[in-house]
PDB file of C-alpha atoms in Angstrom:
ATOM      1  CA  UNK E  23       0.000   0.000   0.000  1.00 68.00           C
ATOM      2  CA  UNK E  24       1.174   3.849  -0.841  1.00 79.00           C
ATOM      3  CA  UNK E  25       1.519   6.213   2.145  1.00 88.00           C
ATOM      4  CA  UNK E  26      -1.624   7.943   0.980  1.00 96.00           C
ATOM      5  CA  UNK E  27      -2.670  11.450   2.625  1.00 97.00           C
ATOM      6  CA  UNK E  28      -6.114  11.694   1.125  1.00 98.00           C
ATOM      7  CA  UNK E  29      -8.864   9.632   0.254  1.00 98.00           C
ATOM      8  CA  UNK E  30     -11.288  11.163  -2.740  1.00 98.00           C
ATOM      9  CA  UNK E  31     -14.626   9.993  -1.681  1.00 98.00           C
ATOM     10  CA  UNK E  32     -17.864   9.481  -3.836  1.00 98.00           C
ATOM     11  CA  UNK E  33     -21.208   9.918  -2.437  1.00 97.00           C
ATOM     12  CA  UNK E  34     -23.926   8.989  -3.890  1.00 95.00           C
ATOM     13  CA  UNK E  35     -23.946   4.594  -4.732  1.00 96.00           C
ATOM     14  CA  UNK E  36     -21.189   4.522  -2.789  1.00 98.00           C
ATOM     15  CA  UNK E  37     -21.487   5.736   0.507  1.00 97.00           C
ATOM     16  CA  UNK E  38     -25.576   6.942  -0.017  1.00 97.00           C
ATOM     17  CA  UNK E  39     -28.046   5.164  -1.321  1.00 96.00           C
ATOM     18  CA  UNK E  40     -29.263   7.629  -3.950  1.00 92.00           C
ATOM     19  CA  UNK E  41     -31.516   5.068  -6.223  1.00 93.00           C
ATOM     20  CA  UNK E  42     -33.462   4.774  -2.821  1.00 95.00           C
ATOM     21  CA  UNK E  43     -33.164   8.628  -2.377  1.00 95.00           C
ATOM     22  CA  UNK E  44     -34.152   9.325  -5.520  1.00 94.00           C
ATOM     23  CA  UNK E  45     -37.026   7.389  -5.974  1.00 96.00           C
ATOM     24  CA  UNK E  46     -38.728   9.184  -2.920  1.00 97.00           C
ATOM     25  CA  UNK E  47     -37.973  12.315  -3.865  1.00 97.00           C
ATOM     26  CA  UNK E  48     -39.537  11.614  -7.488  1.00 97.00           C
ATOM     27  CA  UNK E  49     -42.784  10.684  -6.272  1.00 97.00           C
ATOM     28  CA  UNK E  50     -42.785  13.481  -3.206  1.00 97.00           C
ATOM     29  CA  UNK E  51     -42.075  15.534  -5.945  1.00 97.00           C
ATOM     30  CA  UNK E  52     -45.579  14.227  -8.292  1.00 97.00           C
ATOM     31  CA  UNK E  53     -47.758  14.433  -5.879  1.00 97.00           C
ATOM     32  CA  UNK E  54     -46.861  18.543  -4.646  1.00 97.00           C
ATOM     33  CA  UNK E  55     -47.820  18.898  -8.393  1.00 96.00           C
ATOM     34  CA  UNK E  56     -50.842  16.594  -7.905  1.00 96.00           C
ATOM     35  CA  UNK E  57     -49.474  14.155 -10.711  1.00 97.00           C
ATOM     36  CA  UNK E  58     -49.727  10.358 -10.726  1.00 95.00           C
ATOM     37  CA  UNK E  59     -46.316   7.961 -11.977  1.00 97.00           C
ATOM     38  CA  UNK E  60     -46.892   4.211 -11.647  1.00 96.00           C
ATOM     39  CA  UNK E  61     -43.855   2.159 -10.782  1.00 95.00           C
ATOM     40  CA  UNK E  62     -43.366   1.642 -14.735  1.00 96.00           C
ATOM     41  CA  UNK E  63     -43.521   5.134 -15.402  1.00 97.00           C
ATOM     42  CA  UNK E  64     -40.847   5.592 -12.717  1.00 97.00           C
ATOM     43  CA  UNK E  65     -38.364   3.429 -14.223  1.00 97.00           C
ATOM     44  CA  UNK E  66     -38.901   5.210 -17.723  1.00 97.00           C
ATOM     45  CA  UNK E  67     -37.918   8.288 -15.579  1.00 97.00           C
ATOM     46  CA  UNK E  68     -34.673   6.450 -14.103  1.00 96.00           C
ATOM     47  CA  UNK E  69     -33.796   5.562 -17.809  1.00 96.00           C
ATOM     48  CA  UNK E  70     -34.053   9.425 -19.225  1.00 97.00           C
ATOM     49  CA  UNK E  71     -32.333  10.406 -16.124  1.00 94.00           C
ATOM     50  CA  UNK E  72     -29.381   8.001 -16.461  1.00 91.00           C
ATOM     51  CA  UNK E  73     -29.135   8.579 -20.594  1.00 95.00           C
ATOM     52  CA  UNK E  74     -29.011  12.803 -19.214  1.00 94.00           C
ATOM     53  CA  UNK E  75     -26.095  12.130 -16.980  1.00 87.00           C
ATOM     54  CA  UNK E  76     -23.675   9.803 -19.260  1.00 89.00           C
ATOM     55  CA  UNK E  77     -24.579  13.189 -21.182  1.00 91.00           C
ATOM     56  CA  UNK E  78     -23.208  15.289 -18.712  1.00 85.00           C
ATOM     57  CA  UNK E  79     -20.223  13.321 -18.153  1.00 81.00           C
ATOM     58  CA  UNK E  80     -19.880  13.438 -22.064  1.00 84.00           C
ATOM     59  CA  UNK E  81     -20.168  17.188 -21.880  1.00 84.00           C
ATOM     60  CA  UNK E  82     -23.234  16.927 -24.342  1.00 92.00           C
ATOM     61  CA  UNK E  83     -25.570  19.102 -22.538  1.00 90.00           C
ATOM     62  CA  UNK E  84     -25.483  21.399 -19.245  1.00 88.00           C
ATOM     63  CA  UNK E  85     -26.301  20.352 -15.576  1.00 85.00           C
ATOM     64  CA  UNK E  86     -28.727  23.480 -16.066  1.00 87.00           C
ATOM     65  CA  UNK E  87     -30.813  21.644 -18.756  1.00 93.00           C
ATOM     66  CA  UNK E  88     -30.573  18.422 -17.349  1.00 92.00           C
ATOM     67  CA  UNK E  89     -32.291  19.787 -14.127  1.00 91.00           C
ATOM     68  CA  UNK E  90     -35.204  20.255 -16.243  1.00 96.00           C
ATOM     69  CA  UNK E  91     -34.838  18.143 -19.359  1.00 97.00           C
ATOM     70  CA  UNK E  92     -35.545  15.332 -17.518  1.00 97.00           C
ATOM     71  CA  UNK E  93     -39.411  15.814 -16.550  1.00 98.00           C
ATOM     72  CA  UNK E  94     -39.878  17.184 -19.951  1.00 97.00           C
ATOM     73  CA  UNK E  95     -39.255  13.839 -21.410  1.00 98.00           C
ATOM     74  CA  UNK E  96     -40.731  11.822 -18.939  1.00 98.00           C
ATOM     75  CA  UNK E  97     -44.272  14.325 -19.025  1.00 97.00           C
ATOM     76  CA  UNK E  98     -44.297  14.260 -22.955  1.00 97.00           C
ATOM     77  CA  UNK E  99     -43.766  10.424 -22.990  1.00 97.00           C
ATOM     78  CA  UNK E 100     -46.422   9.658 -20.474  1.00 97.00           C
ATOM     79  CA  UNK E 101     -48.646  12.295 -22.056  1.00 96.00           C
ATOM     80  CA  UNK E 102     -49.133  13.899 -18.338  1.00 96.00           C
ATOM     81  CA  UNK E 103     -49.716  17.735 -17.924  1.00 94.00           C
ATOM     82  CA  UNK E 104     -47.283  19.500 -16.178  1.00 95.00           C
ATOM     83  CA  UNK E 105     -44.832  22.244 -15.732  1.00 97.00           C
ATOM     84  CA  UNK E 106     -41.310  20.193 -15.943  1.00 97.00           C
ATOM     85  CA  UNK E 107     -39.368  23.532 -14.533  1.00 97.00           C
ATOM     86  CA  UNK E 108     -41.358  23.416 -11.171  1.00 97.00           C
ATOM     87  CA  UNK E 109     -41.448  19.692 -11.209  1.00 97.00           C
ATOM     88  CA  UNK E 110     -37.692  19.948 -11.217  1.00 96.00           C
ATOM     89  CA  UNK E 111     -37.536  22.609  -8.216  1.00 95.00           C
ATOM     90  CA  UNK E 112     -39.962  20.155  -6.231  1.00 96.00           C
ATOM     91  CA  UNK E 113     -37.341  17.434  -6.576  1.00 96.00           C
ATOM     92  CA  UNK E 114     -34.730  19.436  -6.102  1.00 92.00           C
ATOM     93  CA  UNK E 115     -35.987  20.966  -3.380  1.00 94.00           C
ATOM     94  CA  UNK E 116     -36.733  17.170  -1.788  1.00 95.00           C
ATOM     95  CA  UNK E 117     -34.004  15.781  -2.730  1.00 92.00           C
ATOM     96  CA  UNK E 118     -31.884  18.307  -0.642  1.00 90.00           C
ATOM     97  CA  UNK E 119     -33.424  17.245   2.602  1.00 92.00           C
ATOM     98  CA  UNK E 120     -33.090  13.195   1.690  1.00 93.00           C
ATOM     99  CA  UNK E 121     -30.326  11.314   3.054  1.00 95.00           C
ATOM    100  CA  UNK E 122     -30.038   7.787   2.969  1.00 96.00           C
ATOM    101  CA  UNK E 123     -26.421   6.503   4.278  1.00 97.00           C
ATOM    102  CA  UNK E 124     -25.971   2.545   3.491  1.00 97.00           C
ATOM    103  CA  UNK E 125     -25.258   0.808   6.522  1.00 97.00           C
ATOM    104  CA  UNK E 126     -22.084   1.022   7.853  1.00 98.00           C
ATOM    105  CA  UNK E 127     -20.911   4.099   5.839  1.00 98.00           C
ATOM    106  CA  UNK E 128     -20.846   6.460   8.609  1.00 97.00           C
ATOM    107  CA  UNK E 129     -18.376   4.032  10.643  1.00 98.00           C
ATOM    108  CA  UNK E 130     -16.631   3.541   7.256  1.00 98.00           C
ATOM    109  CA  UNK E 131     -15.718   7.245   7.155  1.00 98.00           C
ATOM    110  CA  UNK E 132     -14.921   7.512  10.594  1.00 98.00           C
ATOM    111  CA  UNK E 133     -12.324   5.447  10.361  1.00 98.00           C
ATOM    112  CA  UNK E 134     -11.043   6.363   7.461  1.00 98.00           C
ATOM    113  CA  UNK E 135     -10.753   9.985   9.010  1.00 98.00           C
ATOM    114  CA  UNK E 136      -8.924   8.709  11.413  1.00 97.00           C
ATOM    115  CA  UNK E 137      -5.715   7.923   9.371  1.00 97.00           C
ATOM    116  CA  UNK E 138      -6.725  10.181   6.298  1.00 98.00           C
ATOM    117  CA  UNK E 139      -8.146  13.466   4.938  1.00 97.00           C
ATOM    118  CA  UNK E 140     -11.326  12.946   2.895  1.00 98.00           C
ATOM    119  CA  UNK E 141     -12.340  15.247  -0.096  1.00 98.00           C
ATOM    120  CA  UNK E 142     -15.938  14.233  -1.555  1.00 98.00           C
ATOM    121  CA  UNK E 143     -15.870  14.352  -4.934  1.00 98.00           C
ATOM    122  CA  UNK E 144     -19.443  14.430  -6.779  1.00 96.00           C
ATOM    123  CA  UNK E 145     -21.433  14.911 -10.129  1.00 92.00           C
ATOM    124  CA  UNK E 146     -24.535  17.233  -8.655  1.00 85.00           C
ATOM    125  CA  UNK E 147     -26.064  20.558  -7.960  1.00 86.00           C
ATOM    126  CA  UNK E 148     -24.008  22.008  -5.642  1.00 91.00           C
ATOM    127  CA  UNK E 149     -26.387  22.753  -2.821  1.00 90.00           C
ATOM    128  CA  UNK E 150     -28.076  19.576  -2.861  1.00 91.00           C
ATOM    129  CA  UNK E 151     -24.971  17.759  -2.259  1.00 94.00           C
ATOM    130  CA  UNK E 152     -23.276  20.153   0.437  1.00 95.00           C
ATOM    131  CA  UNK E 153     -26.917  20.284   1.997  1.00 94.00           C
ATOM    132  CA  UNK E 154     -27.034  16.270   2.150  1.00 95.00           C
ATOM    133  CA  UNK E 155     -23.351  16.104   3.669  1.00 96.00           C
ATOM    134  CA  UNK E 156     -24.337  18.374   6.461  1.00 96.00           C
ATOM    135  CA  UNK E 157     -27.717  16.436   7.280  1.00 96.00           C
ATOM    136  CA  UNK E 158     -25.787  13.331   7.215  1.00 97.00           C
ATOM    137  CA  UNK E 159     -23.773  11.288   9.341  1.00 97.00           C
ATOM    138  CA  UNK E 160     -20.773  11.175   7.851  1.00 97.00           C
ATOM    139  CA  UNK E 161     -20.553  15.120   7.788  1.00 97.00           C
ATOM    140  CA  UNK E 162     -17.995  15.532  10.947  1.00 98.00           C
ATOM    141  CA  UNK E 163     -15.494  13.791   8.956  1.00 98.00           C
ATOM    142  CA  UNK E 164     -15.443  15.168   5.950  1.00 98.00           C
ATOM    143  CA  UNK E 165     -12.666  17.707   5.182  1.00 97.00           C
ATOM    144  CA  UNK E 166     -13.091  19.025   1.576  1.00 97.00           C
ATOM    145  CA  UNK E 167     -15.922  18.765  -0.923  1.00 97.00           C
ATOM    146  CA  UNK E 168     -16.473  19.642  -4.721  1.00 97.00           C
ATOM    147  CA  UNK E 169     -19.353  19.365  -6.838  1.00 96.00           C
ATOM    148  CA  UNK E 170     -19.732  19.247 -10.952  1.00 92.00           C
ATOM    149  CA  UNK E 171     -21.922  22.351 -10.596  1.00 90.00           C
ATOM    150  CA  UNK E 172     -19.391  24.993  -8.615  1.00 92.00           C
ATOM    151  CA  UNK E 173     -16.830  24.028 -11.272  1.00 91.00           C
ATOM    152  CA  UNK E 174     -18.729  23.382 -14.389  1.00 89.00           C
ATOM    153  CA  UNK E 175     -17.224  20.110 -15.221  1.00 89.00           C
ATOM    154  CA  UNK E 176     -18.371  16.718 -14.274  1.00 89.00           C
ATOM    155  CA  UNK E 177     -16.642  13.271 -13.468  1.00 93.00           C
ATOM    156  CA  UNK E 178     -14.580  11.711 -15.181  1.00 93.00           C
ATOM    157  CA  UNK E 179     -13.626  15.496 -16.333  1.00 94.00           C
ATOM    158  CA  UNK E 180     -10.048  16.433 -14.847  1.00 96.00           C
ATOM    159  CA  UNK E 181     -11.050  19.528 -14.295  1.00 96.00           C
ATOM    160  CA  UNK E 182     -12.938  18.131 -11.524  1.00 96.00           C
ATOM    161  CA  UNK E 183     -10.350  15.909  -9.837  1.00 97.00           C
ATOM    162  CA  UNK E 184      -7.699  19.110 -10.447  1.00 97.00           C
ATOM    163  CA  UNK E 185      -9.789  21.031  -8.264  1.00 97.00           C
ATOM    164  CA  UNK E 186     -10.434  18.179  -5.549  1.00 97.00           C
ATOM    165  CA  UNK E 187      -6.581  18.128  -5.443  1.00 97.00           C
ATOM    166  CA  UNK E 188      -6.380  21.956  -4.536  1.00 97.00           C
ATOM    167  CA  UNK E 189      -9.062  21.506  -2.280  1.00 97.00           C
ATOM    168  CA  UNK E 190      -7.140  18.737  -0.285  1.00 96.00           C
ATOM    169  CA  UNK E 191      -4.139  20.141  -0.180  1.00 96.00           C
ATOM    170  CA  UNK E 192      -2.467  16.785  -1.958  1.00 96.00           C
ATOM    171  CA  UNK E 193      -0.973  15.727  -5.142  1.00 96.00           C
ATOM    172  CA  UNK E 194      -1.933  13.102  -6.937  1.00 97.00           C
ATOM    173  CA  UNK E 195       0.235  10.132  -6.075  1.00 96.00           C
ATOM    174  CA  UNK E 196      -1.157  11.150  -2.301  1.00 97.00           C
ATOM    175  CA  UNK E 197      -4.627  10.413  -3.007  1.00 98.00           C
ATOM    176  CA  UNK E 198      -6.731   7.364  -3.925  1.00 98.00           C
ATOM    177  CA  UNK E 199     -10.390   7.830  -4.886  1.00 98.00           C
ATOM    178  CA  UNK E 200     -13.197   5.350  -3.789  1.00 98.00           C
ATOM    179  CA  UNK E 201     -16.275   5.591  -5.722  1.00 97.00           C
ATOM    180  CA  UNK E 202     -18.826   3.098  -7.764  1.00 96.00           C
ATOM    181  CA  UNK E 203     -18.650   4.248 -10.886  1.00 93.00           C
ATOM    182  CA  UNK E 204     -16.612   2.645 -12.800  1.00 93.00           C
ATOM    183  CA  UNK E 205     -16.334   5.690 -15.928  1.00 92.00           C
ATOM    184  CA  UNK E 206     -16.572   8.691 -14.037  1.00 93.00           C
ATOM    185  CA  UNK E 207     -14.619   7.633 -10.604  1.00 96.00           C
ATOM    186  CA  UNK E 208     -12.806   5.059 -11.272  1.00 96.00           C
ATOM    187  CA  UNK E 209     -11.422   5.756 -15.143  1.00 95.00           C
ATOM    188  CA  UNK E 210     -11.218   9.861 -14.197  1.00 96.00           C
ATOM    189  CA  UNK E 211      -9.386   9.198 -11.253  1.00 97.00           C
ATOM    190  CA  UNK E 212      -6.523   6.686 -13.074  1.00 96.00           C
ATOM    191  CA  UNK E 213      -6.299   9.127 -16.467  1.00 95.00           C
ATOM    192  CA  UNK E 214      -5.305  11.617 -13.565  1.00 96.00           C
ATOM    193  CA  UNK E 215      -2.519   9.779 -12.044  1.00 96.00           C
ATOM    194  CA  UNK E 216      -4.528   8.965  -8.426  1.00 97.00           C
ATOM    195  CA  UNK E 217      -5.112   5.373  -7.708  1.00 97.00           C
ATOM    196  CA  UNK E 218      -8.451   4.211  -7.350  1.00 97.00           C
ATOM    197  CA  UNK E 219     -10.843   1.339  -5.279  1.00 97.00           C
ATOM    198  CA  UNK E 220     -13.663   0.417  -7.592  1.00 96.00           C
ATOM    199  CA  UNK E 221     -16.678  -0.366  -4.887  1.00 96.00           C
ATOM    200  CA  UNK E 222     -18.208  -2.953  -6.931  1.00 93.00           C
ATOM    201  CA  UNK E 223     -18.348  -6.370  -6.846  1.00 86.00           C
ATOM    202  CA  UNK E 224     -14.717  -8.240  -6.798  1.00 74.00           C
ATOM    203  CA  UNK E 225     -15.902 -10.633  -9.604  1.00 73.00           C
ATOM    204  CA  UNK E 226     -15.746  -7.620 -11.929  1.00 66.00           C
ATOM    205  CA  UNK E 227     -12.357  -7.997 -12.947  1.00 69.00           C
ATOM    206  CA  UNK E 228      -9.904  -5.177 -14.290  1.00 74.00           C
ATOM    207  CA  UNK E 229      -6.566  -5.685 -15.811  1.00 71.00           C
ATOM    208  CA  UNK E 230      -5.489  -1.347 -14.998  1.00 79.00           C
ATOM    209  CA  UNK E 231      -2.623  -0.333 -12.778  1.00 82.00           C
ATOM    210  CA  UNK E 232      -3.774   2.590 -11.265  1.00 90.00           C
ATOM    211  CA  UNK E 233      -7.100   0.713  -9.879  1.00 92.00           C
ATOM    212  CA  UNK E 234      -5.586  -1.308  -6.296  1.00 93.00           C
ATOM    213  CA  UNK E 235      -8.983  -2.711  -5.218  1.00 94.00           C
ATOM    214  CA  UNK E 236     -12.260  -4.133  -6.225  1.00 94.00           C
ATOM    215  CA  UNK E 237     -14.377  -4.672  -3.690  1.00 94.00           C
ATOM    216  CA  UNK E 238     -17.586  -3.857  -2.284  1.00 94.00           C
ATOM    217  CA  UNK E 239     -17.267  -4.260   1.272  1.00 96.00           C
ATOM    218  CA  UNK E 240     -16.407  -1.120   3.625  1.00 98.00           C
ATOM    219  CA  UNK E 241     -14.243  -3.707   5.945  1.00 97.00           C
ATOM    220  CA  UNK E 242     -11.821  -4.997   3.061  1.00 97.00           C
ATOM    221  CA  UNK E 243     -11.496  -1.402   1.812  1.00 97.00           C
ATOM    222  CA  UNK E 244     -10.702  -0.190   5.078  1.00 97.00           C
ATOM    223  CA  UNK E 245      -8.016  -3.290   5.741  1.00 97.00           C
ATOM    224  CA  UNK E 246      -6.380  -2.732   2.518  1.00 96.00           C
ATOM    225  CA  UNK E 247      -5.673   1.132   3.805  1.00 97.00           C
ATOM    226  CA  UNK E 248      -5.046   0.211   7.057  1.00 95.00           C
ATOM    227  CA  UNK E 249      -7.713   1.765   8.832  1.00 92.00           C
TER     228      UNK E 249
END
């Protein structure tokens, strides 16, 4: 193992559970505007949404027009009535309050904080994300934070991991980023020089030298950094 200072932490599928998260949010968000989704027409939502972000990530569109670009689709598809700007602010504003920590994370950070710095690094609208961090339980030991939105650049962007690096204070052989995705974390992370744990499943096998660890448990993650 490296004699890392800093661990670049992703949030949301890897320390909170977003798709459980989000799903509330979505239909919190339906009925303020007195609209009715079935279960169906949720996961045609969850497939726009996801199509939006790779997107993003692809620098194909804006995280403005996502916001709203979103419910547009999904209310012309399902044929429903509604104003897709204020159904975006509902589940914004809803989503801001939600936070929905898989078990174990908040020991997970804690004792990761305990030997290292962590930065969160995360694709989102930057006062959702800092609001969720400060509601949740892993907030005392987080040390540095940067969002896609503040910096107009999403994972696997380097601009993004650049300014997580200023933030922490590190350089990149100092750092190793944890996150789920395999694209934006993982892949941004390694074309930036900083090693990377893939929290996935260990079957998923990768042949890369920058990427130390596949695994999906907290415990083995923490034993391979000695935490």
């Amino acid at each position: 193992m490296k004699p890392y200072k800093t661990v670049l932490l992703d949030l949301d599928g890897t320390v909170f559970d977003f798709a459980a998260s989000e799903k509330i949010c979505f239909f919190a968000a339906a009925e303020d505007l007195d609209l009715l989704f079935t279960c169906e027409e949720y996961s045609l939502y969850s497939d726009i949404n996801q199509k939006l972000w790779t997107m993003l990530e692809r620098k194909e569109i804006t995280i403005d027009l996502l916001r709203t670009e979103r419910f547009r689709r999904l209310l012309e598809q399902t044929g429903k009535q509604g104003d897709p700007a204020l159904f975006a602010k509902r589940y914004v504003a809803h989503l801001a309050q939600s936070v929905i920590p898989f078990e174990g994370a908040a020991e997970f950070c804690r004792r990761l904080a305990a030997r290292y710095s962590l930065c969160v690094v995360t694709n989102g609208i930057r006062h959702n994300q800092y609001q969720r961090v400060k509601l949740s339980p892993i907030a005392p030991y987080v040390t540095a934070m940067v969002t896609s939105e503040e910096i107009g650049a999403a994972k696997p962007s380097p601009l993004i991991f650049e300014e997580a690096l200023r933030r922490a204070g590190a350089g990149a052989e100092q750092c190793v980023m944890v996150g789920d995705n395999f694209q934006a974390d993982i892949l941004g992370a390694a074309d930036c020089g900083i090693d990377a744990i893939w929290y996935a499943d260990a079957q998923q096998r990768v042949d890369h030298n920058r990427i130390v660890l596949v695994s999906q448990s907290y415990e083995a993650i923490l034993q391979y950094l000695g935490a």
